[in-house]
Coordinates of C-alpha atoms and ligand atoms in Angstrom, one line a residue:
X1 CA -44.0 73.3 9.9
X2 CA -45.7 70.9 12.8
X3 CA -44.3 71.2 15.8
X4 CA -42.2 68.4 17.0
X5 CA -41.7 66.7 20.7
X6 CA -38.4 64.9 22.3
X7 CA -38.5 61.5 21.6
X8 CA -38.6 59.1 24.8
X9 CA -35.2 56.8 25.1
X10 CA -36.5 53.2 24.6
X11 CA -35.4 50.1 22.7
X12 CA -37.7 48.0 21.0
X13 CA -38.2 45.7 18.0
X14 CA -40.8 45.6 15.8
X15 CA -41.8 43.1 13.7
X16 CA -41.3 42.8 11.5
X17 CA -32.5 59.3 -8.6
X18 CA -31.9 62.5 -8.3
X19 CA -29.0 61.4 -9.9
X20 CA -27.3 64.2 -8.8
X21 CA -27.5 65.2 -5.5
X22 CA -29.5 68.7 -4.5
X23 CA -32.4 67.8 -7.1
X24 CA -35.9 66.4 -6.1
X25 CA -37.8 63.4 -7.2
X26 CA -41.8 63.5 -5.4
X27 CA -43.0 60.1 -4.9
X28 CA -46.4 61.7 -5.8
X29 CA -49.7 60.4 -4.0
X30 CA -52.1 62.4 -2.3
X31 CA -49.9 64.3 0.2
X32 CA -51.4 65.3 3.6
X33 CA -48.8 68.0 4.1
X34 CA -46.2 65.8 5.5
X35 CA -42.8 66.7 3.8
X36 CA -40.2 64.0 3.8
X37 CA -36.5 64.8 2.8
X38 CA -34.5 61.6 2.4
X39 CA -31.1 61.6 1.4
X40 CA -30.3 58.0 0.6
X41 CA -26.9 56.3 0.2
X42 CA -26.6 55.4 -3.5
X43 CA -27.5 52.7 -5.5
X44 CA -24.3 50.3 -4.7
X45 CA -26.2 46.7 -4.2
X46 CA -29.4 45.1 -4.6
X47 CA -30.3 45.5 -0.8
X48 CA -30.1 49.6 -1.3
X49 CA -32.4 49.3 -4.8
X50 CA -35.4 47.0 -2.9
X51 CA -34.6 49.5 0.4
X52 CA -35.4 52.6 -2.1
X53 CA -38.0 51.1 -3.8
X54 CA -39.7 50.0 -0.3
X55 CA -39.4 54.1 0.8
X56 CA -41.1 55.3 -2.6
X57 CA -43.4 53.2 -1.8
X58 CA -44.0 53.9 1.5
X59 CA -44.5 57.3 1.1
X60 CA -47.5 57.5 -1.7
X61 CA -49.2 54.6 0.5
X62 CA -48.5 57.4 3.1
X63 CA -49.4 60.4 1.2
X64 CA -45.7 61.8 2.6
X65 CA -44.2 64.2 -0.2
X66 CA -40.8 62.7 -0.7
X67 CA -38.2 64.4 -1.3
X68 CA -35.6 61.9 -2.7
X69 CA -32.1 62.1 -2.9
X70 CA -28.7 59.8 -3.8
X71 CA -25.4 60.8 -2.6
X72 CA -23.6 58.0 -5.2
X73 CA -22.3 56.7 -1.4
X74 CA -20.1 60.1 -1.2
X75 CA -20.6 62.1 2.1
X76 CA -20.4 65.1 1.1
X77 CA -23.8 64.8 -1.1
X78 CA -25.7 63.5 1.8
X79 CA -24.6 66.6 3.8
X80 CA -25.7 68.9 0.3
X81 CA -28.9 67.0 -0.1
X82 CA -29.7 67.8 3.9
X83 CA -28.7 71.1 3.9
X84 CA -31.1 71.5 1.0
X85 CA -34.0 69.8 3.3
X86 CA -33.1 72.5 5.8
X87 CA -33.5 75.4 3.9
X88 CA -36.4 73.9 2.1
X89 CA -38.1 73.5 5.2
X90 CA -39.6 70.0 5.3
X91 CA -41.5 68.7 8.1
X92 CA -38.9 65.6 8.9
X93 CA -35.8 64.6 7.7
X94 CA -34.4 60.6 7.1
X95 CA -31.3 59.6 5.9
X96 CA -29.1 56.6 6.1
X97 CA -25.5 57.7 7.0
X98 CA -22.7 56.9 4.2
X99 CA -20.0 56.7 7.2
X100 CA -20.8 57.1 11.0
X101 CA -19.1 59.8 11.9
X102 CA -18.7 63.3 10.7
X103 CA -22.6 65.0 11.0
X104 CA -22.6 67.2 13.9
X105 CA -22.6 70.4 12.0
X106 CA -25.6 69.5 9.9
X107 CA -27.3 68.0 12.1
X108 CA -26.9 70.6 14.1
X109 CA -28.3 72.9 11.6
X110 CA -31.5 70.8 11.3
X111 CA -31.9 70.4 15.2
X112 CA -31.8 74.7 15.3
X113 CA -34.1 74.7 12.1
X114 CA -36.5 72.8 14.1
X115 CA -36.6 70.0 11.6
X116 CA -36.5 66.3 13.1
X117 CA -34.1 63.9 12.2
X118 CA -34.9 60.3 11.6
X119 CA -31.9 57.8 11.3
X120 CA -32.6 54.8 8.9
X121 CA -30.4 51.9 8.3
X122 CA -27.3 53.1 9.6
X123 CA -26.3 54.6 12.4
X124 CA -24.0 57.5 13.1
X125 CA -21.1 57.6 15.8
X126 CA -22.0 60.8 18.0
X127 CA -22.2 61.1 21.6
X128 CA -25.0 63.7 21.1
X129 CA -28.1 61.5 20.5
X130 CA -30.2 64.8 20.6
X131 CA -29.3 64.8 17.1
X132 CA -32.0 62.5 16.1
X133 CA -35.3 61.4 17.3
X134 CA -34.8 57.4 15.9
X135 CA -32.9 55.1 14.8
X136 CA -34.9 52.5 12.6
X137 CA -32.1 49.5 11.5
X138 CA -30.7 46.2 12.0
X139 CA -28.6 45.6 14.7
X140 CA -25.4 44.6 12.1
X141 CA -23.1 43.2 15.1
X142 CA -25.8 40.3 15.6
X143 CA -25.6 40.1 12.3
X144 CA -22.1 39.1 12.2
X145 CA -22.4 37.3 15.2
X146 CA -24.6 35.1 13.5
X147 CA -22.2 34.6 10.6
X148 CA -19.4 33.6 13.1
X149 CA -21.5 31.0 14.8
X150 CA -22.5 29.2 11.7
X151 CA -18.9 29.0 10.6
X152 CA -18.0 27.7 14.1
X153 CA -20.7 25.1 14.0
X154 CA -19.9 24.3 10.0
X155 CA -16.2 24.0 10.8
X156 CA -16.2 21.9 14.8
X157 CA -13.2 19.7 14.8
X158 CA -11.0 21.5 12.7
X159 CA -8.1 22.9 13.8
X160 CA -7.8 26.2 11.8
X161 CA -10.0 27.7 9.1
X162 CA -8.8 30.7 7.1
X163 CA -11.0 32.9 5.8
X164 CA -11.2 35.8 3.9
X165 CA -13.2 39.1 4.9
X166 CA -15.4 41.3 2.0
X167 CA -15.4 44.4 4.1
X168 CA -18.6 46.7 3.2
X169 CA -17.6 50.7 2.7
X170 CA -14.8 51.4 4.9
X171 CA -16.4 53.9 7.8
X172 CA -20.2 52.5 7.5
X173 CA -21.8 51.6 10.4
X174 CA -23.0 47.7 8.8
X175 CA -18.8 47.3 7.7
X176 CA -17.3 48.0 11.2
X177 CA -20.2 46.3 13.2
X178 CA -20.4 42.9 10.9
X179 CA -16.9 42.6 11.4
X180 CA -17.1 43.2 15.2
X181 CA -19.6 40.9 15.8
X182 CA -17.6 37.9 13.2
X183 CA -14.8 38.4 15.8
X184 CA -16.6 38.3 18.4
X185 CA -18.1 35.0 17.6
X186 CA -14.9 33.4 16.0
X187 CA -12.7 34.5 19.3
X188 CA -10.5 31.7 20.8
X189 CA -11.3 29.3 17.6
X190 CA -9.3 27.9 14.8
X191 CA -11.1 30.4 12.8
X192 CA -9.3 33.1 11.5
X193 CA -9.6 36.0 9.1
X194 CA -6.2 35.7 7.1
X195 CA -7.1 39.2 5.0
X196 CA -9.6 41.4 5.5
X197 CA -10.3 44.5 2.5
X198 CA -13.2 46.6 1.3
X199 CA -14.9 46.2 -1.9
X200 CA -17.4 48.8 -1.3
X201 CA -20.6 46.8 -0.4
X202 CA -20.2 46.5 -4.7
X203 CA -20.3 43.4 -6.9
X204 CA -17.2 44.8 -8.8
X205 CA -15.0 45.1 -5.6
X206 CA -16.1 42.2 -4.1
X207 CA -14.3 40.5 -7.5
X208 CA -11.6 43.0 -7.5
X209 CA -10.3 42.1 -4.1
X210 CA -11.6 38.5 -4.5
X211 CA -9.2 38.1 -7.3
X212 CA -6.0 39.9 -5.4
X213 CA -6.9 37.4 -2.4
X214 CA -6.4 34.5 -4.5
X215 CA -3.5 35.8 -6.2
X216 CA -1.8 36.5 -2.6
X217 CA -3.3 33.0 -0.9
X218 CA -3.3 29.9 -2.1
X219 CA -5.2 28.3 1.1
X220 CA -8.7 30.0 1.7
X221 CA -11.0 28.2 3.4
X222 CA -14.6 30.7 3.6
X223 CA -15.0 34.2 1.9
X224 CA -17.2 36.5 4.6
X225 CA -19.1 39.1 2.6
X226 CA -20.5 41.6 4.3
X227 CA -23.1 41.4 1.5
X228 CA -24.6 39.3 -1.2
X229 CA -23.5 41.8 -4.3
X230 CA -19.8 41.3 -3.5
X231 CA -20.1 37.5 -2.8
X232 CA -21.1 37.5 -5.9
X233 CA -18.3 39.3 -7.2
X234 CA -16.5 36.5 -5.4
X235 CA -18.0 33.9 -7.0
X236 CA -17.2 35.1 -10.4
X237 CA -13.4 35.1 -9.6
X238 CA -13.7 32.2 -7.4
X239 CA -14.7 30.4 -10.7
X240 CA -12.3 32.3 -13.0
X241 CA -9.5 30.9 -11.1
X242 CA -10.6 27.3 -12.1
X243 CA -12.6 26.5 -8.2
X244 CA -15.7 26.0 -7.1
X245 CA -17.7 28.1 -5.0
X246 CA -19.5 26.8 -2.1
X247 CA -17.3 23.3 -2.2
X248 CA -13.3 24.7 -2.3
X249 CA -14.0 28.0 -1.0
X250 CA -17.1 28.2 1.2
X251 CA -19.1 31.7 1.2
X252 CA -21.0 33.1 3.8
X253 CA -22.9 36.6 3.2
X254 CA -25.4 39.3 4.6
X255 CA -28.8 40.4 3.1
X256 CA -30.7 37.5 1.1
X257 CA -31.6 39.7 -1.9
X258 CA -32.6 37.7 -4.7
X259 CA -29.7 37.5 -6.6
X260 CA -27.9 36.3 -3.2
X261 CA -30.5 33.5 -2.2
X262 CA -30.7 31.7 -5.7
X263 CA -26.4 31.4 -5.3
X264 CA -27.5 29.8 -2.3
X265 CA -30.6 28.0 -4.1
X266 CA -28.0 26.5 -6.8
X267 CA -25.4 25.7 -4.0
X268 CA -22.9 28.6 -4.7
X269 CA -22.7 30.3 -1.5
X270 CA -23.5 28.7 1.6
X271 CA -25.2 30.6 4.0
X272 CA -26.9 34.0 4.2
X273 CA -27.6 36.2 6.9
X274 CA -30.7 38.0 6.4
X275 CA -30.5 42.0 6.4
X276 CA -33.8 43.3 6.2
X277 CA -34.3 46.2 3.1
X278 CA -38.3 47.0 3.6
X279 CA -38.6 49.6 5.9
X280 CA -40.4 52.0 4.4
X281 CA -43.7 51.7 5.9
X282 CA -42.1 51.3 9.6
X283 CA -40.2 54.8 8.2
X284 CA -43.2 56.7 7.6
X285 CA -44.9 55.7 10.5
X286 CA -42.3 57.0 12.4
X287 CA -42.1 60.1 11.1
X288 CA -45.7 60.8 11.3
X289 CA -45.7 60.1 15.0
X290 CA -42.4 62.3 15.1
X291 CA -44.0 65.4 13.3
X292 CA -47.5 64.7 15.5
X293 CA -45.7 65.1 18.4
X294 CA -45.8 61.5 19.7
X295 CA -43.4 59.8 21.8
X296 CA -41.4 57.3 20.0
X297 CA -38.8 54.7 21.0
X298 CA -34.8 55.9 20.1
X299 CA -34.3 52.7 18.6
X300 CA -36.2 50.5 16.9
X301 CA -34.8 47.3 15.7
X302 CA -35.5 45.3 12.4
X303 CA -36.2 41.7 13.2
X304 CA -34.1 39.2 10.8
X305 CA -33.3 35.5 10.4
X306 CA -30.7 33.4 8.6
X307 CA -30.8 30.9 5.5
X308 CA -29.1 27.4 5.3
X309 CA -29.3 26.1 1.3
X310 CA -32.1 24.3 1.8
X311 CA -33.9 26.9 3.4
X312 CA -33.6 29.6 0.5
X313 CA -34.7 26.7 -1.6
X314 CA -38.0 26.8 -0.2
X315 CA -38.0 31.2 0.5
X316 CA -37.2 31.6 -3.0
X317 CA -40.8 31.5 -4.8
X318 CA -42.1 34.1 -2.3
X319 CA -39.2 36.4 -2.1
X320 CA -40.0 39.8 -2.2
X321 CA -36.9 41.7 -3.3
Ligands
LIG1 O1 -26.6 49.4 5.3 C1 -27.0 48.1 4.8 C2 -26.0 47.6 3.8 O2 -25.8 48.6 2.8 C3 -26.4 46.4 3.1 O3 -26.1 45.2 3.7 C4 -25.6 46.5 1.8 O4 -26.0 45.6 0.8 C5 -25.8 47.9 1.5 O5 -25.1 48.5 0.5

């Protein structure tokens, strides 16, 4: 076990299956020693596979042992799969919190274990930020902000707008920040969320509520996803009910995975707010600085930009994920 320093309080931004939980998977490479445990959130939406993917990755490039595993987005399996990392002894632990709150205790147990804690992704709700060395993510309430803004531009002169809200996993730190920051943005306007209901950050849920919100409203303006895989979900019911999405209902989502951008390619959905999947090399460099000892900043935060229609038109052919 390296020994491991207090991380200085800074904020930055960079440029930018163990199916069952409890089980390893080793990314392989040529290890230098470094152990990483990382108890991922599942495997609900396209943005979670390419973030996965990017953290295999990341760590043979690295030569990080990877302890990999997927807590099918149920707490209790992330606090298992941790728990194991504890008593396994790896040199650094990263996770990306289900929900935000509720990891004192085994956090706890990691900070007496000596083991450091990297947060990636998400963030948790704790007043002890002792618990963790970093936080590597997007910051989600710009990134609703930025949804808000476009609908407010989209929208000038009208008197009200109603729109429907996709919520992401009710509890996660990207549901309850993209929905503060929508607010935020759409305050004082003609904009207004009429109903607002989780679909899991899924493409099933976002069609299962899509379909009860068109059952209960017969005047929806804009469906805000608080990702692509349910706006697509949306778009299937949107067009099983006889409309058109993107022209009767307009869609605005978060991520531009590759699924999401060609809906906006082909005219479907109508604007995307980027979330930012690859940071797996960012991850390892982290917690290689972490385990050496170095200083690093609390929180570093992944830069992101937005897509009109036209814009994903010309991403598309050099989309990575
Ligand atoms: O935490 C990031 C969010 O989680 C992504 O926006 C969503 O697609 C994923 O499930």
């Amino acid at each position: 076990m390296l020994r491991r320093w207090t991380a200085a309080v800074a904020a930055v931004t960079l440029l930018g299956t163990l199916a069952a939980c409890g089980s390893d998977d080793s990314a392989g490479g040529e290890p230098d020693g470094l152990t990483m445990g990382f108890a991922q959130v599942g495997a609900e939406s396209g943005w979670r596979t390419a973030n996965t993917k990017s953290v295999q990755e990341a760590a043979q490039r690295a030569g990080v042992e990877l302890k990999f595993s997927d807590a099918q987005q149920k707490q209790e399996n992330q606090i298992k799969a941790i728990r194991s990392y504890v008593q396994q002894r790896v040199d650094v632990i990263a996770f990306s919190p289900v929900v935000e709150t509720g990891w004192e205790t085994v956090l706890l147990e990691a900070q007496r274990a000596d083991i450091p804690v990297i947060l990636t992704d998400r963030a948790i709700d704790s007043e002890d930020d002792s618990l963790y060395e970093t936080f590597l993510g997007s910051d989600f309430v710009a990134e609703g902000r930025k949804a808000g803004e476009w609908l407010l531009q989209e929208t000038e002169g009208e008197d009200s707008v109603a729109v429907v809200e996709l919520e992401g996993t009710t509890g996660a730190a990207p549901a309850i920040d993209r929905h503060t920051g929508f607010t935020e943005a759409i305050a004082g306007s003609g904009v207004e969320i009429i109903a607002s209901q989780t679909g899991d950050f899924t493409r099933s849920g976002g069609k299962q509520v899509m379909e009860a919100f068109l059952k209960a409203h017969d005047d929806i303006d804009v469906v805000y996803a608080h990702n692509d895989d349910m706006g697509l979900g949306a778009i299937e019911a949107i067009e099983a009910a006889g409309l058109t999405p993107g022209e009767d209902i307009k869609i605005i989502t978060v991520d531009a995975v590759r699924d999401g951008m060609q809906a906006l390619a082909d005219g479907k959905i109508n604007f995307i707010v980027e979330c930012n999947p690859l940071l797996g090399d960012q991850l390892m460099d982290l917690a290689e600085r972490v385990v050496a000892g170095e200083e690093v900043p609390k929180r570093v935060v992944v830069e992101e930009t937005t897509f009109t229609q036209e814009e994903a038109r010309q991403a598309l052919p050099d989309r990575q994920y």
